[in-house]
mmCIF file of C-alpha atoms in Angstrom:
data_model
loop_
_atom_site.group_PDB
_atom_site.id
_atom_site.type_symbol
_atom_site.label_atom_id
_atom_site.label_comp_id
_atom_site.label_asym_id
_atom_site.label_seq_id
_atom_site.Cartn_x
_atom_site.Cartn_y
_atom_site.Cartn_z
ATOM 1 C CA UNK J 225 0.000 0.000 0.000
ATOM 2 C CA UNK J 226 2.873 2.311 0.827
ATOM 3 C CA UNK J 227 4.371 1.648 -2.596
ATOM 4 C CA UNK J 228 1.107 2.536 -4.316
ATOM 5 C CA UNK J 229 0.934 5.792 -2.320
ATOM 6 C CA UNK J 230 4.434 6.752 -3.399
ATOM 7 C CA UNK J 231 3.595 5.973 -7.052
ATOM 8 C CA UNK J 232 0.477 8.150 -6.785
ATOM 9 C CA UNK J 233 2.503 11.016 -5.313
ATOM 10 C CA UNK J 234 5.062 10.706 -8.119
ATOM 11 C CA UNK J 235 2.260 10.798 -10.716
ATOM 12 C CA UNK J 236 0.685 13.855 -9.097
ATOM 13 C CA UNK J 237 4.069 15.585 -8.927
ATOM 14 C CA UNK J 238 4.735 14.770 -12.582
ATOM 15 C CA UNK J 239 1.318 16.067 -13.607
ATOM 16 C CA UNK J 240 1.879 19.261 -11.610
ATOM 17 C CA UNK J 241 5.292 19.677 -13.262
ATOM 18 C CA UNK J 242 3.772 19.188 -16.720
ATOM 19 C CA UNK J 243 1.063 21.761 -15.961
ATOM 20 C CA UNK J 244 3.666 24.232 -14.688
ATOM 21 C CA UNK J 245 5.759 23.775 -17.836
ATOM 22 C CA UNK J 246 2.673 24.254 -20.008
ATOM 23 C CA UNK J 247 1.715 27.430 -18.159
ATOM 24 C CA UNK J 248 5.253 28.765 -18.594
ATOM 25 C CA UNK J 249 5.072 28.585 -22.392
ATOM 26 C CA UNK J 250 4.509 31.724 -24.449
ATOM 27 C CA UNK J 251 1.584 30.137 -26.292
ATOM 28 C CA UNK J 252 -0.286 29.447 -23.053
ATOM 29 C CA UNK J 253 0.309 32.991 -21.755
ATOM 30 C CA UNK J 254 -0.915 34.478 -25.027
ATOM 31 C CA UNK J 255 -4.035 32.269 -24.965
ATOM 32 C CA UNK J 256 -4.747 33.120 -21.334
ATOM 33 C CA UNK J 257 -4.203 36.870 -21.791
ATOM 34 C CA UNK J 258 -5.406 37.127 -25.379
ATOM 35 C CA UNK J 259 -7.478 40.252 -24.668
ATOM 36 C CA UNK J 260 -4.361 42.107 -23.471
ATOM 37 C CA UNK J 261 -2.304 40.928 -26.434
ATOM 38 C CA UNK J 262 -5.046 41.961 -28.853
ATOM 39 C CA UNK J 263 -5.045 45.477 -27.385
ATOM 40 C CA UNK J 264 -1.231 45.641 -27.616
ATOM 41 C CA UNK J 265 -1.141 44.160 -31.125
ATOM 42 C CA UNK J 266 -1.511 47.486 -33.036
ATOM 43 C CA UNK J 267 1.477 48.977 -31.212
ATOM 44 C CA UNK J 268 3.572 45.815 -31.671
ATOM 45 C CA UNK J 269 2.767 45.719 -35.387
ATOM 46 C CA UNK J 270 3.670 49.389 -35.880
ATOM 47 C CA UNK J 271 6.814 49.024 -33.737
ATOM 48 C CA UNK J 272 7.899 45.978 -35.743
ATOM 49 C CA UNK J 273 7.179 47.612 -39.124
ATOM 50 C CA UNK J 274 8.665 51.040 -38.424
ATOM 51 C CA UNK J 275 11.433 50.267 -35.910
ATOM 52 C CA UNK J 276 12.612 46.650 -35.934
ATOM 53 C CA UNK J 277 12.511 46.082 -39.701
ATOM 54 C CA UNK J 278 14.213 49.436 -40.557
ATOM 55 C CA UNK J 279 17.023 48.676 -38.081
ATOM 56 C CA UNK J 280 17.569 45.221 -39.598
ATOM 57 C CA UNK J 281 17.477 46.634 -43.145
ATOM 58 C CA UNK J 282 19.899 49.389 -42.176
ATOM 59 C CA UNK J 283 22.394 46.845 -40.851
ATOM 60 C CA UNK J 284 22.028 44.824 -44.065
ATOM 61 C CA UNK J 285 22.432 47.891 -46.301
ATOM 62 C CA UNK J 286 25.574 48.890 -44.417
ATOM 63 C CA UNK J 287 27.378 46.032 -46.193
ATOM 64 C CA UNK J 288 26.299 47.247 -49.637
ATOM 65 C CA UNK J 289 26.798 50.082 -52.104
ATOM 66 C CA UNK J 290 23.299 51.537 -52.534
ATOM 67 C CA UNK J 291 22.511 54.853 -54.207
ATOM 68 C CA UNK J 292 18.693 54.428 -54.292
ATOM 69 C CA UNK J 293 18.755 54.322 -58.130
ATOM 70 C CA UNK J 294 20.374 50.925 -58.600
ATOM 71 C CA UNK J 295 19.989 47.635 -56.808
ATOM 72 C CA UNK J 296 22.188 47.291 -53.698
ATOM 73 C CA UNK J 297 25.594 45.766 -54.443
ATOM 74 C CA UNK J 298 27.239 43.720 -51.677
ATOM 75 C CA UNK J 299 30.711 45.095 -50.860
ATOM 76 C CA UNK J 300 31.372 43.503 -47.461
ATOM 77 C CA UNK J 301 33.220 45.593 -44.879
ATOM 78 C CA UNK J 302 34.324 48.358 -47.273
ATOM 79 C CA UNK J 303 31.914 50.951 -45.822
ATOM 80 C CA UNK J 304 33.229 50.351 -42.304
ATOM 81 C CA UNK J 305 36.861 50.379 -43.454
ATOM 82 C CA UNK J 306 36.286 53.694 -45.206
ATOM 83 C CA UNK J 307 34.411 55.008 -42.177
ATOM 84 C CA UNK J 308 37.173 54.418 -39.632
ATOM 85 C CA UNK J 309 40.324 54.584 -41.777
ATOM 86 C CA UNK J 310 39.586 57.089 -44.549
ATOM 87 C CA UNK J 311 36.773 59.417 -43.408
ATOM 88 C CA UNK J 312 38.455 62.160 -41.352
ATOM 89 C CA UNK J 313 35.193 64.090 -41.081
ATOM 90 C CA UNK J 314 33.469 61.094 -39.472
ATOM 91 C CA UNK J 315 36.252 60.728 -36.919
ATOM 92 C CA UNK J 316 35.908 64.419 -36.002
ATOM 93 C CA UNK J 317 32.124 64.062 -35.866
ATOM 94 C CA UNK J 318 32.497 60.963 -33.663
ATOM 95 C CA UNK J 319 34.833 62.861 -31.323
ATOM 96 C CA UNK J 320 32.386 65.774 -31.086
ATOM 97 C CA UNK J 321 29.482 63.396 -30.475
ATOM 98 C CA UNK J 322 31.320 61.586 -27.686
ATOM 99 C CA UNK J 323 32.222 64.904 -26.017
ATOM 100 C CA UNK J 324 28.624 66.130 -26.269
ATOM 101 C CA UNK J 325 27.271 62.807 -25.003
ATOM 102 C CA UNK J 326 29.713 62.471 -22.094
ATOM 103 C CA UNK J 327 29.135 66.069 -20.956
ATOM 104 C CA UNK J 328 25.458 66.718 -21.710
ATOM 105 C CA UNK J 329 24.158 63.188 -21.035
ATOM 106 C CA UNK J 330 25.146 62.737 -17.352
ATOM 107 C CA UNK J 331 24.898 66.463 -16.522
ATOM 108 C CA UNK J 332 21.409 66.844 -17.988
ATOM 109 C CA UNK J 333 20.333 63.560 -16.337
ATOM 110 C CA UNK J 334 21.367 64.741 -12.875
ATOM 111 C CA UNK J 335 19.933 68.211 -13.497
ATOM 112 C CA UNK J 336 16.596 66.627 -14.456
ATOM 113 C CA UNK J 337 16.633 64.571 -11.264
ATOM 114 C CA UNK J 338 17.732 67.489 -9.067
ATOM 115 C CA UNK J 339 15.167 69.946 -10.422
ATOM 116 C CA UNK J 340 12.416 67.321 -10.279
ATOM 117 C CA UNK J 341 13.312 66.567 -6.645
ATOM 118 C CA UNK J 342 13.240 70.271 -5.722
ATOM 119 C CA UNK J 343 10.021 71.022 -7.640
ATOM 120 C CA UNK J 344 8.302 68.022 -6.059
ATOM 121 C CA UNK J 345 8.579 69.750 -2.684
ATOM 122 C CA UNK J 346 6.116 72.414 -3.856
ATOM 123 C CA UNK J 347 2.361 71.854 -3.994
ATOM 124 C CA UNK J 348 -0.497 72.643 -6.343
ATOM 125 C CA UNK J 349 -0.214 75.340 -8.966
ATOM 126 C CA UNK J 350 3.310 76.330 -7.908
ATOM 127 C CA UNK J 351 4.640 72.872 -8.795
ATOM 128 C CA UNK J 352 2.702 72.861 -12.078
ATOM 129 C CA UNK J 353 4.009 76.323 -12.993
ATOM 130 C CA UNK J 354 7.645 75.445 -12.226
ATOM 131 C CA UNK J 355 7.323 72.198 -14.194
ATOM 132 C CA UNK J 356 6.071 74.166 -17.190
ATOM 133 C CA UNK J 357 8.907 76.704 -16.909
ATOM 134 C CA UNK J 358 11.586 74.002 -16.920
ATOM 135 C CA UNK J 359 9.902 71.796 -19.543
ATOM 136 C CA UNK J 360 8.918 74.539 -22.022
ATOM 137 C CA UNK J 361 12.315 74.946 -23.795
ATOM 138 C CA UNK J 362 12.376 71.288 -24.859
ATOM 139 C CA UNK J 363 9.013 71.530 -26.656
ATOM 140 C CA UNK J 364 9.293 75.041 -28.036
ATOM 141 C CA UNK J 365 9.850 74.827 -31.778
ATOM 142 C CA UNK J 366 11.416 78.310 -31.961
ATOM 143 C CA UNK J 367 13.794 77.851 -29.024
ATOM 144 C CA UNK J 368 16.780 78.267 -31.335
ATOM 145 C CA UNK J 369 15.649 81.805 -32.180
ATOM 146 C CA UNK J 370 16.513 82.880 -28.618
ATOM 147 C CA UNK J 371 20.069 81.579 -28.921
ATOM 148 C CA UNK J 372 20.419 82.962 -32.437
ATOM 149 C CA UNK J 373 19.756 86.416 -30.974
ATOM 150 C CA UNK J 374 22.084 85.843 -28.026
ATOM 151 C CA UNK J 375 24.945 84.509 -30.180
ATOM 152 C CA UNK J 376 24.493 86.860 -33.123
ATOM 153 C CA UNK J 377 27.896 87.751 -34.571
ATOM 154 C CA UNK J 378 27.367 91.526 -34.716
ATOM 155 C CA UNK J 379 27.328 94.233 -32.030
ATOM 156 C CA UNK J 380 23.541 93.825 -31.720
ATOM 157 C CA UNK J 381 23.851 90.252 -30.459
ATOM 158 C CA UNK J 382 22.982 90.129 -26.764
ATOM 159 C CA UNK J 383 26.221 88.427 -25.706
ATOM 160 C CA UNK J 384 28.444 90.686 -27.817
ATOM 161 C CA UNK J 385 26.563 93.791 -26.677
ATOM 162 C CA UNK J 386 26.777 92.810 -23.010
ATOM 163 C CA UNK J 387 30.525 92.056 -23.145
ATOM 164 C CA UNK J 388 31.249 95.229 -25.127
ATOM 165 C CA UNK J 389 29.320 97.330 -22.598
ATOM 166 C CA UNK J 390 31.449 95.821 -19.830
ATOM 167 C CA UNK J 391 34.612 96.576 -21.785
ATOM 168 C CA UNK J 392 35.569 92.917 -22.097
ATOM 169 C CA UNK J 393 35.425 93.070 -25.919
ATOM 170 C CA UNK J 394 36.467 95.839 -28.299
ATOM 171 C CA UNK J 395 34.931 94.220 -31.382
ATOM 172 C CA UNK J 396 32.066 91.797 -31.890
ATOM 173 C CA UNK J 397 32.924 88.101 -32.199
ATOM 174 C CA UNK J 398 31.174 85.870 -34.715
ATOM 175 C CA UNK J 399 30.658 83.187 -32.080
ATOM 176 C CA UNK J 400 29.281 80.317 -34.170
ATOM 177 C CA UNK J 401 31.768 80.891 -36.997
ATOM 178 C CA UNK J 402 34.785 80.779 -34.695
ATOM 179 C CA UNK J 403 35.940 77.187 -34.311
ATOM 180 C CA UNK J 404 36.961 77.244 -30.647
ATOM 181 C CA UNK J 405 33.576 78.583 -29.488
ATOM 182 C CA UNK J 406 31.246 76.287 -31.452
ATOM 183 C CA UNK J 407 31.358 73.130 -29.333
ATOM 184 C CA UNK J 408 31.171 74.871 -25.907
ATOM 185 C CA UNK J 409 28.101 76.848 -26.987
ATOM 186 C CA UNK J 410 26.472 73.705 -28.423
ATOM 187 C CA UNK J 411 26.941 72.054 -25.018
ATOM 188 C CA UNK J 412 25.336 75.024 -23.233
ATOM 189 C CA UNK J 413 22.345 75.145 -25.584
ATOM 190 C CA UNK J 414 21.851 71.372 -25.462
ATOM 191 C CA UNK J 415 21.815 71.451 -21.659
ATOM 192 C CA UNK J 416 19.226 74.248 -21.789
ATOM 193 C CA UNK J 417 17.025 72.112 -24.038
ATOM 194 C CA UNK J 418 17.569 68.839 -22.199
ATOM 195 C CA UNK J 419 14.845 69.030 -19.537
ATOM 196 C CA UNK J 420 12.380 67.037 -21.596
ATOM 197 C CA UNK J 421 10.514 63.755 -21.238
ATOM 198 C CA UNK J 422 12.987 62.363 -18.717
ATOM 199 C CA UNK J 423 12.329 65.352 -16.460
ATOM 200 C CA UNK J 424 8.569 64.697 -16.557
ATOM 201 C CA UNK J 425 9.099 60.995 -15.801
ATOM 202 C CA UNK J 426 11.114 61.940 -12.692
ATOM 203 C CA UNK J 427 8.344 64.289 -11.560
ATOM 204 C CA UNK J 428 5.802 61.482 -11.996
ATOM 205 C CA UNK J 429 8.039 58.951 -10.237
ATOM 206 C CA UNK J 430 8.604 61.170 -7.219
ATOM 207 C CA UNK J 431 4.856 61.628 -6.776
ATOM 208 C CA UNK J 432 4.236 57.858 -6.719
ATOM 209 C CA UNK J 433 6.682 57.064 -3.889
ATOM 210 C CA UNK J 434 4.774 55.654 -0.904
ATOM 211 C CA UNK J 435 5.057 58.084 2.031
ATOM 212 C CA UNK J 436 5.032 55.233 4.524
ATOM 213 C CA UNK J 437 8.463 54.175 3.213
ATOM 214 C CA UNK J 438 9.964 57.343 4.682
ATOM 215 C CA UNK J 439 8.470 56.577 8.091
ATOM 216 C CA UNK J 440 9.854 53.042 7.969
ATOM 217 C CA UNK J 441 13.257 54.378 6.877
ATOM 218 C CA UNK J 442 13.300 56.825 9.799
ATOM 219 C CA UNK J 443 12.785 53.935 12.197
ATOM 220 C CA UNK J 444 15.656 52.076 10.495
ATOM 221 C CA UNK J 445 18.076 54.947 11.091
ATOM 222 C CA UNK J 446 17.763 57.212 8.047
ATOM 223 C CA UNK J 447 18.536 60.685 9.442
ATOM 224 C CA UNK J 448 18.571 63.256 6.607
ATOM 225 C CA UNK J 449 17.104 64.060 3.196
ATOM 226 C CA UNK J 450 20.134 62.818 1.273
ATOM 227 C CA UNK J 451 19.862 59.389 2.913
ATOM 228 C CA UNK J 452 16.125 59.391 2.153
ATOM 229 C CA UNK J 453 16.913 60.157 -1.477
ATOM 230 C CA UNK J 454 19.513 57.383 -1.826
ATOM 231 C CA UNK J 455 17.924 54.609 0.250
ATOM 232 C CA UNK J 456 14.204 55.277 -0.286
ATOM 233 C CA UNK J 457 13.311 57.645 -3.113
ATOM 234 C CA UNK J 458 15.643 56.442 -5.877
ATOM 235 C CA UNK J 459 15.111 52.687 -5.323
ATOM 236 C CA UNK J 460 11.336 53.273 -5.379
ATOM 237 C CA UNK J 461 11.494 54.989 -8.780
ATOM 238 C CA UNK J 462 13.962 52.755 -10.635
ATOM 239 C CA UNK J 463 11.637 52.321 -13.657
ATOM 240 C CA UNK J 464 11.471 56.101 -14.094
ATOM 241 C CA UNK J 465 15.246 56.354 -13.619
ATOM 242 C CA UNK J 466 15.795 53.807 -16.386
ATOM 243 C CA UNK J 467 13.320 55.502 -18.713
ATOM 244 C CA UNK J 468 14.947 58.878 -18.101
ATOM 245 C CA UNK J 469 18.408 57.399 -18.726
ATOM 246 C CA UNK J 470 17.339 55.890 -22.051
ATOM 247 C CA UNK J 471 15.798 59.185 -23.147
ATOM 248 C CA UNK J 472 18.856 61.230 -22.141
ATOM 249 C CA UNK J 473 21.277 58.817 -23.838
ATOM 250 C CA UNK J 474 19.238 58.865 -27.036
ATOM 251 C CA UNK J 475 19.014 62.653 -26.933
ATOM 252 C CA UNK J 476 22.738 63.071 -26.213
ATOM 253 C CA UNK J 477 23.897 60.846 -29.090
ATOM 254 C CA UNK J 478 21.305 62.181 -31.554
ATOM 255 C CA UNK J 479 22.304 65.851 -31.368
ATOM 256 C CA UNK J 480 21.917 67.424 -34.804
ATOM 257 C CA UNK J 481 19.277 70.172 -34.921
ATOM 258 C CA UNK J 482 21.151 72.352 -32.425
ATOM 259 C CA UNK J 483 24.321 72.179 -34.507
ATOM 260 C CA UNK J 484 22.557 72.745 -37.836
ATOM 261 C CA UNK J 485 20.495 75.692 -36.595
ATOM 262 C CA UNK J 486 23.306 77.520 -34.802
ATOM 263 C CA UNK J 487 26.526 76.494 -36.579
ATOM 264 C CA UNK J 488 25.230 75.440 -39.986
ATOM 265 C CA UNK J 489 25.825 72.218 -41.873
ATOM 266 C CA UNK J 490 28.664 71.961 -42.547
ATOM 267 C CA UNK J 491 29.943 74.059 -39.654
ATOM 268 C CA UNK J 492 33.249 75.916 -39.803
ATOM 269 C CA UNK J 493 36.022 73.288 -40.108
ATOM 270 C CA UNK J 494 33.365 70.754 -39.034
ATOM 271 C CA UNK J 495 33.783 71.974 -35.450
ATOM 272 C CA UNK J 496 30.074 71.376 -34.781
ATOM 273 C CA UNK J 497 29.720 68.184 -36.831
ATOM 274 C CA UNK J 498 28.126 65.187 -35.116
ATOM 275 C CA UNK J 499 27.506 61.611 -36.206
ATOM 276 C CA UNK J 500 23.890 62.475 -37.012
ATOM 277 C CA UNK J 501 24.780 65.518 -39.145
ATOM 278 C CA UNK J 502 27.281 63.315 -41.017
ATOM 279 C CA UNK J 503 24.552 60.712 -41.432
ATOM 280 C CA UNK J 504 22.140 63.321 -42.793
ATOM 281 C CA UNK J 505 24.789 64.516 -45.244
ATOM 282 C CA UNK J 506 25.255 61.077 -46.792
ATOM 283 C CA UNK J 507 21.644 59.935 -46.422
ATOM 284 C CA UNK J 508 19.644 62.972 -47.542
ATOM 285 C CA UNK J 509 22.120 65.013 -49.632
ATOM 286 C CA UNK J 510 24.416 62.515 -51.344
ATOM 287 C CA UNK J 511 21.954 59.584 -51.211
ATOM 288 C CA UNK J 512 24.739 57.103 -50.475
ATOM 289 C CA UNK J 513 22.434 54.937 -48.421
ATOM 290 C CA UNK J 514 24.875 52.070 -47.904
ATOM 291 C CA UNK J 515 27.464 54.339 -46.341
ATOM 292 C CA UNK J 516 24.776 56.226 -44.380
ATOM 293 C CA UNK J 517 23.515 52.876 -43.049
ATOM 294 C CA UNK J 518 27.025 52.043 -41.824
ATOM 295 C CA UNK J 519 27.107 55.364 -39.925
ATOM 296 C CA UNK J 520 23.650 54.621 -38.471
ATOM 297 C CA UNK J 521 24.771 51.134 -37.387
ATOM 298 C CA UNK J 522 27.789 52.531 -35.531
ATOM 299 C CA UNK J 523 25.537 55.077 -33.798
ATOM 300 C CA UNK J 524 23.057 52.330 -32.892
ATOM 301 C CA UNK J 525 25.812 50.214 -31.319
ATOM 302 C CA UNK J 526 27.058 53.220 -29.327
ATOM 303 C CA UNK J 527 23.557 53.810 -27.951
ATOM 304 C CA UNK J 528 23.019 50.136 -27.081
ATOM 305 C CA UNK J 529 26.399 49.910 -25.333
ATOM 306 C CA UNK J 530 25.701 53.080 -23.340
ATOM 307 C CA UNK J 531 22.276 51.788 -22.310
ATOM 308 C CA UNK J 532 23.764 48.505 -21.070
ATOM 309 C CA UNK J 533 26.374 50.405 -19.049
ATOM 310 C CA UNK J 534 23.731 52.679 -17.506
ATOM 311 C CA UNK J 535 21.523 49.686 -16.620
ATOM 312 C CA UNK J 536 24.464 48.127 -14.798
ATOM 313 C CA UNK J 537 25.075 51.345 -12.852
ATOM 314 C CA UNK J 538 21.413 51.868 -11.953
ATOM 315 C CA UNK J 539 21.236 48.393 -10.394
ATOM 316 C CA UNK J 540 23.575 49.710 -7.697
ATOM 317 C CA UNK J 541 21.211 52.512 -6.658
ATOM 318 C CA UNK J 542 20.302 52.196 -2.987
ATOM 319 C CA UNK J 543 23.067 49.731 -2.142
#
């Protein structure tokens, strides 16, 4: 009888294991949650058609010579060899992009978090008004007009006029046509425009933190606001931190409009060139789509690598 009982238990355990394996399959989850998948299907279809497929095609085209008039011709690694060994403009654009990304990415990320943390302390219409003030530059289509007036190269430019009134300058400087000034001013303007979607996600994340966590932390020995921020607030809003990081990385590596509007394309001695402006040159002016796809692939790999590094760093928040 004991043997029969053990056999029955083994059968039940095996059946339970089979059921668990079945429930773990993707097909079972889709069947069980088919209503949710049906509602998500339009987004997945559009994402696949307009994001996944273009990325795959771009990688494939990067190994070809393709001028949009003839069929693509496979040329192997020639585009990448030309890119890194023969294209001096790309190497300068890559250097500028890395400087812009390293400076504006982390700085704008921490500024977004700092300003969101400060603004969250206010209530009601004051918080809404301050949020609008900080967020407005990133959505204002004519934001470059302000900096065009400030950096105008004649005596009527605000910066030239101010420095000449102080006696710092004797003659007006054509700021965005002088090589040594182009990149620093692009960094300043990009930082001014960087409080965008990531900033709003931090505001939303801070408002969802459970207040009881602060009371529990106080009992555990948390004594000041900085400890609250590190041990309570930031761990509770990790999804928003990750979303903000992805947005800031994408924005930092995709800088182009600022450079084109203020320094022109091409800029003086390519001092304001970025990977994206170089990509636009080959993709929309010269129509060398194979070479442009190689540039896009390198930029894509840079973004993916940066995102993986940031994910690794954000896992340490609160430790």
